[in-house]
Amino acid sequence: MKKTTTLILVLFANYFAFAQDTCSSAPTISAGLHVVTAVNGTQIPNPLCAANGAGATAGEWYIYVPTQTYTTTVSSNIAQNNPKVDTRFHVYSGTCGTLTCVGGDDDSGTGYSSVGSFTANAGTTYYIAWDNRWSSTGFTFQLSEATYVPPVPTPVNYTTTSIGTINSSYNSCVVDMNGDNKDDIVGVSANNLRVHFQGLGGAFTFSDFPISGASDMPSWSLAAGDYNRDGYNDLVLGSGSGLTFWQSNSTGTAYTNINPSDYIFCQRTNFIDINNDGNLDAFSCHDVAPNVYYINNGTSFTHYQSGVTPGAYSLGTLSSGGNYASIWTDYDNDGDSDMFISKCSGPPCELHRNDGNGVFTDISAIAQINYTPVQSWSSAVADFDNDGDMDILIGANGGSGQSRLYRNNLDTTNSVEEPFTNITAGSGWDTNTTINRDYIAYDFDNNGFIDVMGGGNKIMFNQGNNIFAVANYPASINLGPIGDLNNDGFVDISNGSTIHTAVPNGNNWVKVTLQGIQSNRNGIGARVEIYGTWGKQIRDIRSGEGFEYMSTLNAHFGIGTATAITQIKIIWPSGTVDVITNPSPNQTVNVIEGSFLLNTDSFTGNEILIYPNPSSDYISITNPERIHISSINIIDPVGKIIKTISSNFSKVDVSNLSNGIYMLNIETKEGEKFIKNFIKK
């Protein structure tokens, strides 16, 4: 009897092994773990639902019939596979003779393992097929079922335009490169910078700027900012061996290559005024060592490495590195930029508080955002709930974790460091298990709530109340640099040699561009706020978000169906505050630092008057209250100080100026300011 039983078990095992080899003989499985002994079945999956083409010679097949409608996930990216196996799977509906693709995945998991989700309707028969495109090695996979949440209608659609001249050899950026406040497309190749300048109606013309000398190519990331304050943006390129600066000349017609010799396994790069002296500094995450930054004194850069260079700021000092993406943002609303670091390896993500005295403090544990285990290549930081402070989405790119959403509980009425709260459960991020290297936060549909693009061709649309709903887009629409590429107030997506422009959905908007005077030229680090019937929305101006790309330096706001904005407020890094009252929606508001001061033109009844205006030669200044003027700066239309007057304040020579609109920035010995606009004719 024992021999008979053994024989039956052997025969059954052999039958089950062969039963997986074809669609018609596939065994039925349910939620749980399933072992694939080897991918050696006789039927090759066809059609191919996952990426990366033909080349398989065998397949293993399974049948899955859900008892109710689920969001079903198939994954070989699980702990049971150690090391991970390079897998690929396809999901079909229909019958074995007439299969229709439903889903599939190749390399979304770590180690080229697979993770993919699909909507599984109750009672429908699905065929799950693994192939040996990359490996025939056996592995274990997991089929999991989550409560199905009906998708919301796609809040915004896109039209796709191919522009074959875009240089997409390396990571690219979308940023204004000629000072007209319109986003351009920047492509980089060896010894050449190619800029597609935006014209009318989203038309582009490109110019090439040859680059001399050896450069590190931006295989990992690049960032843009006007660090030499000439009115044209410069670039910092990051590679696995170091970083390179491409610096514009004073007319934006050529670029100089500056290639420091310092070794950096450079991941995310940023421009940020770390010491708040009005000059943009450069920061780089280091993958295998403490982080690196370059302080700009106005004429040159000085290299520092945290925990290594004497006197360096503490901005990620672990010798193991693992630093992948940095976001500079004012999380505690104290007017200076703090830094959040996504970690690929080693200890969990880090939050560094800027204490305002040259000291940065790692408060990750206090803030309770030191989430582990997770492999994060980038995160998204934004005010997702519109309560006036920055929240954090830690984006997952591997490991055993998933993306997590943390709410900022900031209370500025006390000196206590409040911890963030993990609000992932019920937010929609608990059921979105797709992983990605990039997570980028923008209000894609202009409804007044910031959304997140991450996880491939998905946008998690913010519904309010910290709830996100996923919208799936065609595979051609993927992560890339973000900006308004046709100047219609909706943000668009650049993907290599194609651009995806949003189709306006009727929601209203406002766009704010900045020109710093005392602060850095781009206003990087500034806080922009808008107010209306909805309450308050905030944006921080940042150079470098996500892992790879550089997106617009303009601040975009959607206001939904609201038709009025009561106030725009800009808090500059210098501490200057500009306020614009009752601006019209659906326009771009250009703000020069100090041009909309709260105390502009009056100090408790005091006045300064100028005449004639317009003027062709001289402007006379009337000071009836004998205010103690210390200096007068003339500022041109792009925000540059072109002339400083330190004496004879009653008469200003403007005869050598070109015709146009200028601004007199009048400062007093008491530290107060007057702003007067005038026209040179």
JSON list of C-alpha atoms in Angstrom, two decimals, residues 235-367:
[
{"chain": "A", "resi": 235, "resn": "LEU", "atom": "CA", "xyz": [23.56, 73.76, -15.83]},
{"chain": "A", "resi": 236, "resn": "VAL", "atom": "CA", "xyz": [25.15, 71.26, -13.49]},
{"chain": "A", "resi": 237, "resn": "LEU", "atom": "CA", "xyz": [25.51, 67.74, -14.92]},
{"chain": "A", "resi": 238, "resn": "GLY", "atom": "CA", "xyz": [25.92, 64.66, -12.72]},
{"chain": "A", "resi": 239, "resn": "SER", "atom": "CA", "xyz": [27.52, 61.34, -13.64]},
{"chain": "A", "resi": 240, "resn": "GLY", "atom": "CA", "xyz": [28.96, 58.30, -11.91]},
{"chain": "A", "resi": 241, "resn": "SER", "atom": "CA", "xyz": [32.38, 59.94, -11.68]},
{"chain": "A", "resi": 242, "resn": "GLY", "atom": "CA", "xyz": [31.72, 63.61, -10.96]},
{"chain": "A", "resi": 243, "resn": "LEU", "atom": "CA", "xyz": [29.83, 66.71, -11.96]},
{"chain": "A", "resi": 244, "resn": "THR", "atom": "CA", "xyz": [30.33, 69.45, -14.56]},
{"chain": "A", "resi": 245, "resn": "PHE", "atom": "CA", "xyz": [29.11, 73.04, -14.77]},
{"chain": "A", "resi": 246, "resn": "TRP", "atom": "CA", "xyz": [28.08, 74.62, -18.09]},
{"chain": "A", "resi": 247, "resn": "GLN", "atom": "CA", "xyz": [28.12, 78.37, -17.49]},
{"chain": "A", "resi": 248, "resn": "SER", "atom": "CA", "xyz": [26.42, 80.88, -19.79]},
{"chain": "A", "resi": 249, "resn": "ASN", "atom": "CA", "xyz": [28.05, 84.07, -20.98]},
{"chain": "A", "resi": 250, "resn": "SER", "atom": "CA", "xyz": [26.45, 87.47, -20.37]},
{"chain": "A", "resi": 251, "resn": "THR", "atom": "CA", "xyz": [24.39, 87.30, -23.57]},
{"chain": "A", "resi": 252, "resn": "GLY", "atom": "CA", "xyz": [23.32, 83.66, -23.41]},
{"chain": "A", "resi": 253, "resn": "THR", "atom": "CA", "xyz": [25.09, 82.94, -26.70]},
{"chain": "A", "resi": 254, "resn": "ALA", "atom": "CA", "xyz": [27.82, 80.56, -25.47]},
{"chain": "A", "resi": 255, "resn": "TYR", "atom": "CA", "xyz": [28.67, 78.31, -22.55]},
{"chain": "A", "resi": 256, "resn": "THR", "atom": "CA", "xyz": [31.92, 77.61, -20.72]},
{"chain": "A", "resi": 257, "resn": "ASN", "atom": "CA", "xyz": [32.74, 74.13, -19.46]},
{"chain": "A", "resi": 258, "resn": "ILE", "atom": "CA", "xyz": [33.89, 73.93, -15.81]},
{"chain": "A", "resi": 259, "resn": "ASN", "atom": "CA", "xyz": [34.86, 70.41, -14.79]},
{"chain": "A", "resi": 260, "resn": "PRO", "atom": "CA", "xyz": [36.01, 69.98, -11.17]},
{"chain": "A", "resi": 261, "resn": "SER", "atom": "CA", "xyz": [38.33, 67.07, -10.55]},
{"chain": "A", "resi": 262, "resn": "ASP", "atom": "CA", "xyz": [36.53, 65.83, -7.43]},
{"chain": "A", "resi": 263, "resn": "TYR", "atom": "CA", "xyz": [35.30, 62.22, -7.55]},
{"chain": "A", "resi": 264, "resn": "ILE", "atom": "CA", "xyz": [31.57, 61.96, -6.89]},
{"chain": "A", "resi": 265, "resn": "PHE", "atom": "CA", "xyz": [29.31, 59.02, -7.64]},
{"chain": "A", "resi": 266, "resn": "CYS", "atom": "CA", "xyz": [26.82, 61.72, -8.38]},
{"chain": "A", "resi": 267, "resn": "GLN", "atom": "CA", "xyz": [23.08, 61.01, -8.16]},
{"chain": "A", "resi": 268, "resn": "ARG", "atom": "CA", "xyz": [20.60, 63.92, -7.70]},
{"chain": "A", "resi": 269, "resn": "THR", "atom": "CA", "xyz": [22.01, 67.41, -8.30]},
{"chain": "A", "resi": 270, "resn": "ASN", "atom": "CA", "xyz": [20.47, 70.69, -7.13]},
{"chain": "A", "resi": 271, "resn": "PHE", "atom": "CA", "xyz": [21.12, 74.39, -7.27]},
{"chain": "A", "resi": 272, "resn": "ILE", "atom": "CA", "xyz": [20.29, 75.98, -3.92]},
{"chain": "A", "resi": 273, "resn": "ASP", "atom": "CA", "xyz": [21.60, 78.98, -1.96]},
{"chain": "A", "resi": 274, "resn": "ILE", "atom": "CA", "xyz": [22.79, 76.95, 1.03]},
{"chain": "A", "resi": 275, "resn": "ASN", "atom": "CA", "xyz": [24.33, 79.86, 2.95]},
{"chain": "A", "resi": 276, "resn": "ASN", "atom": "CA", "xyz": [21.73, 82.41, 1.74]},
{"chain": "A", "resi": 277, "resn": "ASP", "atom": "CA", "xyz": [24.22, 84.96, 0.45]},
{"chain": "A", "resi": 278, "resn": "GLY", "atom": "CA", "xyz": [22.31, 85.54, -2.79]},
{"chain": "A", "resi": 279, "resn": "ASN", "atom": "CA", "xyz": [24.54, 83.22, -4.85]},
{"chain": "A", "resi": 280, "resn": "LEU", "atom": "CA", "xyz": [23.38, 79.79, -5.97]},
{"chain": "A", "resi": 281, "resn": "ASP", "atom": "CA", "xyz": [25.46, 76.90, -4.65]},
{"chain": "A", "resi": 282, "resn": "ALA", "atom": "CA", "xyz": [25.51, 73.37, -6.10]},
{"chain": "A", "resi": 283, "resn": "PHE", "atom": "CA", "xyz": [24.65, 70.20, -4.18]},
{"chain": "A", "resi": 284, "resn": "SER", "atom": "CA", "xyz": [25.16, 66.57, -5.16]},
{"chain": "A", "resi": 285, "resn": "CYS", "atom": "CA", "xyz": [23.98, 63.34, -3.55]},
{"chain": "A", "resi": 286, "resn": "HIS", "atom": "CA", "xyz": [26.86, 60.86, -3.31]},
{"chain": "A", "resi": 287, "resn": "ASP", "atom": "CA", "xyz": [26.07, 57.18, -3.77]},
{"chain": "A", "resi": 288, "resn": "VAL", "atom": "CA", "xyz": [29.12, 55.70, -2.05]},
{"chain": "A", "resi": 289, "resn": "ALA", "atom": "CA", "xyz": [30.30, 58.44, 0.34]},
{"chain": "A", "resi": 290, "resn": "PRO", "atom": "CA", "xyz": [29.03, 61.52, 2.25]},
{"chain": "A", "resi": 291, "resn": "ASN", "atom": "CA", "xyz": [27.27, 64.19, 0.22]},
{"chain": "A", "resi": 292, "resn": "VAL", "atom": "CA", "xyz": [29.12, 66.95, -1.62]},
{"chain": "A", "resi": 293, "resn": "TYR", "atom": "CA", "xyz": [28.40, 70.60, -2.28]},
{"chain": "A", "resi": 294, "resn": "TYR", "atom": "CA", "xyz": [30.09, 73.62, -3.88]},
{"chain": "A", "resi": 295, "resn": "ILE", "atom": "CA", "xyz": [29.78, 77.06, -2.27]},
{"chain": "A", "resi": 296, "resn": "ASN", "atom": "CA", "xyz": [29.56, 79.95, -4.72]},
{"chain": "A", "resi": 297, "resn": "ASN", "atom": "CA", "xyz": [31.17, 83.21, -3.56]},
{"chain": "A", "resi": 298, "resn": "GLY", "atom": "CA", "xyz": [29.98, 85.09, -6.65]},
{"chain": "A", "resi": 299, "resn": "THR", "atom": "CA", "xyz": [33.07, 84.37, -8.75]},
{"chain": "A", "resi": 300, "resn": "SER", "atom": "CA", "xyz": [34.10, 80.75, -8.07]},
{"chain": "A", "resi": 301, "resn": "PHE", "atom": "CA", "xyz": [33.07, 77.49, -6.39]},
{"chain": "A", "resi": 302, "resn": "THR", "atom": "CA", "xyz": [34.68, 75.86, -3.34]},
{"chain": "A", "resi": 303, "resn": "HIS", "atom": "CA", "xyz": [34.26, 72.10, -2.85]},
{"chain": "A", "resi": 304, "resn": "TYR", "atom": "CA", "xyz": [33.02, 70.70, 0.47]},
{"chain": "A", "resi": 305, "resn": "GLN", "atom": "CA", "xyz": [32.13, 67.19, 1.59]},
{"chain": "A", "resi": 306, "resn": "SER", "atom": "CA", "xyz": [29.93, 66.61, 4.64]},
{"chain": "A", "resi": 307, "resn": "GLY", "atom": "CA", "xyz": [31.79, 64.92, 7.50]},
{"chain": "A", "resi": 308, "resn": "VAL", "atom": "CA", "xyz": [35.09, 65.16, 5.60]},
{"chain": "A", "resi": 309, "resn": "THR", "atom": "CA", "xyz": [35.94, 68.80, 4.80]},
{"chain": "A", "resi": 310, "resn": "PRO", "atom": "CA", "xyz": [36.64, 70.86, 7.95]},
{"chain": "A", "resi": 311, "resn": "GLY", "atom": "CA", "xyz": [33.78, 73.25, 8.61]},
{"chain": "A", "resi": 312, "resn": "ALA", "atom": "CA", "xyz": [31.42, 71.56, 6.14]},
{"chain": "A", "resi": 313, "resn": "TYR", "atom": "CA", "xyz": [27.68, 71.52, 6.75]},
{"chain": "A", "resi": 314, "resn": "SER", "atom": "CA", "xyz": [26.27, 68.21, 7.97]},
{"chain": "A", "resi": 315, "resn": "LEU", "atom": "CA", "xyz": [24.17, 67.17, 4.97]},
{"chain": "A", "resi": 316, "resn": "GLY", "atom": "CA", "xyz": [24.40, 63.39, 4.96]},
{"chain": "A", "resi": 317, "resn": "THR", "atom": "CA", "xyz": [27.65, 62.21, 6.50]},
{"chain": "A", "resi": 318, "resn": "LEU", "atom": "CA", "xyz": [27.44, 58.41, 6.35]},
{"chain": "A", "resi": 319, "resn": "SER", "atom": "CA", "xyz": [30.48, 56.87, 4.72]},
{"chain": "A", "resi": 320, "resn": "SER", "atom": "CA", "xyz": [28.25, 54.24, 3.07]},
{"chain": "A", "resi": 321, "resn": "GLY", "atom": "CA", "xyz": [26.45, 56.91, 1.07]},
{"chain": "A", "resi": 322, "resn": "GLY", "atom": "CA", "xyz": [23.28, 55.50, -0.50]},
{"chain": "A", "resi": 323, "resn": "ASN", "atom": "CA", "xyz": [22.06, 59.05, -1.16]},
{"chain": "A", "resi": 324, "resn": "TYR", "atom": "CA", "xyz": [19.93, 59.10, -4.29]},
{"chain": "A", "resi": 325, "resn": "ALA", "atom": "CA", "xyz": [17.65, 62.13, -4.39]},
{"chain": "A", "resi": 326, "resn": "SER", "atom": "CA", "xyz": [17.60, 65.43, -2.52]},
{"chain": "A", "resi": 327, "resn": "ILE", "atom": "CA", "xyz": [14.75, 67.91, -2.27]},
{"chain": "A", "resi": 328, "resn": "TRP", "atom": "CA", "xyz": [15.35, 71.33, -0.76]},
{"chain": "A", "resi": 329, "resn": "THR", "atom": "CA", "xyz": [12.15, 72.62, 0.83]},
{"chain": "A", "resi": 330, "resn": "ASP", "atom": "CA", "xyz": [11.00, 74.67, 3.81]},
{"chain": "A", "resi": 331, "resn": "TYR", "atom": "CA", "xyz": [9.16, 71.97, 5.76]},
{"chain": "A", "resi": 332, "resn": "ASP", "atom": "CA", "xyz": [8.98, 73.96, 9.03]},
{"chain": "A", "resi": 333, "resn": "ASN", "atom": "CA", "xyz": [7.89, 77.32, 7.53]},
{"chain": "A", "resi": 334, "resn": "ASP", "atom": "CA", "xyz": [10.72, 79.29, 9.09]},
{"chain": "A", "resi": 335, "resn": "GLY", "atom": "CA", "xyz": [11.86, 80.92, 5.85]},
{"chain": "A", "resi": 336, "resn": "ASP", "atom": "CA", "xyz": [14.94, 78.82, 5.07]},
{"chain": "A", "resi": 337, "resn": "SER", "atom": "CA", "xyz": [15.38, 75.67, 3.00]},
{"chain": "A", "resi": 338, "resn": "ASP", "atom": "CA", "xyz": [15.68, 72.30, 4.70]},
{"chain": "A", "resi": 339, "resn": "MET", "atom": "CA", "xyz": [16.65, 69.10, 2.88]},
{"chain": "A", "resi": 340, "resn": "PHE", "atom": "CA", "xyz": [15.07, 65.65, 2.50]},
{"chain": "A", "resi": 341, "resn": "ILE", "atom": "CA", "xyz": [17.17, 62.76, 1.12]},
{"chain": "A", "resi": 342, "resn": "SER", "atom": "CA", "xyz": [15.77, 59.58, -0.40]},
{"chain": "A", "resi": 343, "resn": "LYS", "atom": "CA", "xyz": [18.05, 56.62, 0.33]},
{"chain": "A", "resi": 344, "resn": "CYS", "atom": "CA", "xyz": [18.69, 53.71, -1.98]},
{"chain": "A", "resi": 345, "resn": "SER", "atom": "CA", "xyz": [20.69, 51.71, 0.52]},
{"chain": "A", "resi": 346, "resn": "GLY", "atom": "CA", "xyz": [21.89, 51.78, 4.08]},
{"chain": "A", "resi": 347, "resn": "PRO", "atom": "CA", "xyz": [19.88, 53.60, 6.77]},
{"chain": "A", "resi": 348, "resn": "PRO", "atom": "CA", "xyz": [16.45, 55.04, 5.97]},
{"chain": "A", "resi": 349, "resn": "CYS", "atom": "CA", "xyz": [15.60, 58.41, 4.40]},
{"chain": "A", "resi": 350, "resn": "GLU", "atom": "CA", "xyz": [16.86, 61.57, 6.10]},
{"chain": "A", "resi": 351, "resn": "LEU", "atom": "CA", "xyz": [15.34, 64.96, 6.92]},
{"chain": "A", "resi": 352, "resn": "HIS", "atom": "CA", "xyz": [17.89, 67.70, 7.66]},
{"chain": "A", "resi": 353, "resn": "ARG", "atom": "CA", "xyz": [16.53, 70.81, 9.40]},
{"chain": "A", "resi": 354, "resn": "ASN", "atom": "CA", "xyz": [18.17, 74.12, 8.56]},
{"chain": "A", "resi": 355, "resn": "ASP", "atom": "CA", "xyz": [18.64, 75.84, 11.91]},
{"chain": "A", "resi": 356, "resn": "GLY", "atom": "CA", "xyz": [19.48, 79.15, 10.23]},
{"chain": "A", "resi": 357, "resn": "ASN", "atom": "CA", "xyz": [22.92, 79.58, 11.78]},
{"chain": "A", "resi": 358, "resn": "GLY", "atom": "CA", "xyz": [25.02, 77.47, 9.44]},
{"chain": "A", "resi": 359, "resn": "VAL", "atom": "CA", "xyz": [23.90, 74.29, 11.18]},
{"chain": "A", "resi": 360, "resn": "PHE", "atom": "CA", "xyz": [21.83, 71.46, 9.72]},
{"chain": "A", "resi": 361, "resn": "THR", "atom": "CA", "xyz": [20.36, 68.86, 12.09]},
{"chain": "A", "resi": 362, "resn": "ASP", "atom": "CA", "xyz": [19.25, 65.36, 11.09]},
{"chain": "A", "resi": 363, "resn": "ILE", "atom": "CA", "xyz": [15.77, 65.03, 12.63]},
{"chain": "A", "resi": 364, "resn": "SER", "atom": "CA", "xyz": [14.68, 61.93, 10.70]},
{"chain": "A", "resi": 365, "resn": "ALA", "atom": "CA", "xyz": [13.99, 59.90, 13.83]},
{"chain": "A", "resi": 366, "resn": "ILE", "atom": "CA", "xyz": [12.19, 62.75, 15.60]},
{"chain": "A", "resi": 367, "resn": "ALA", "atom": "CA", "xyz": [10.04, 63.39, 12.53]}
]
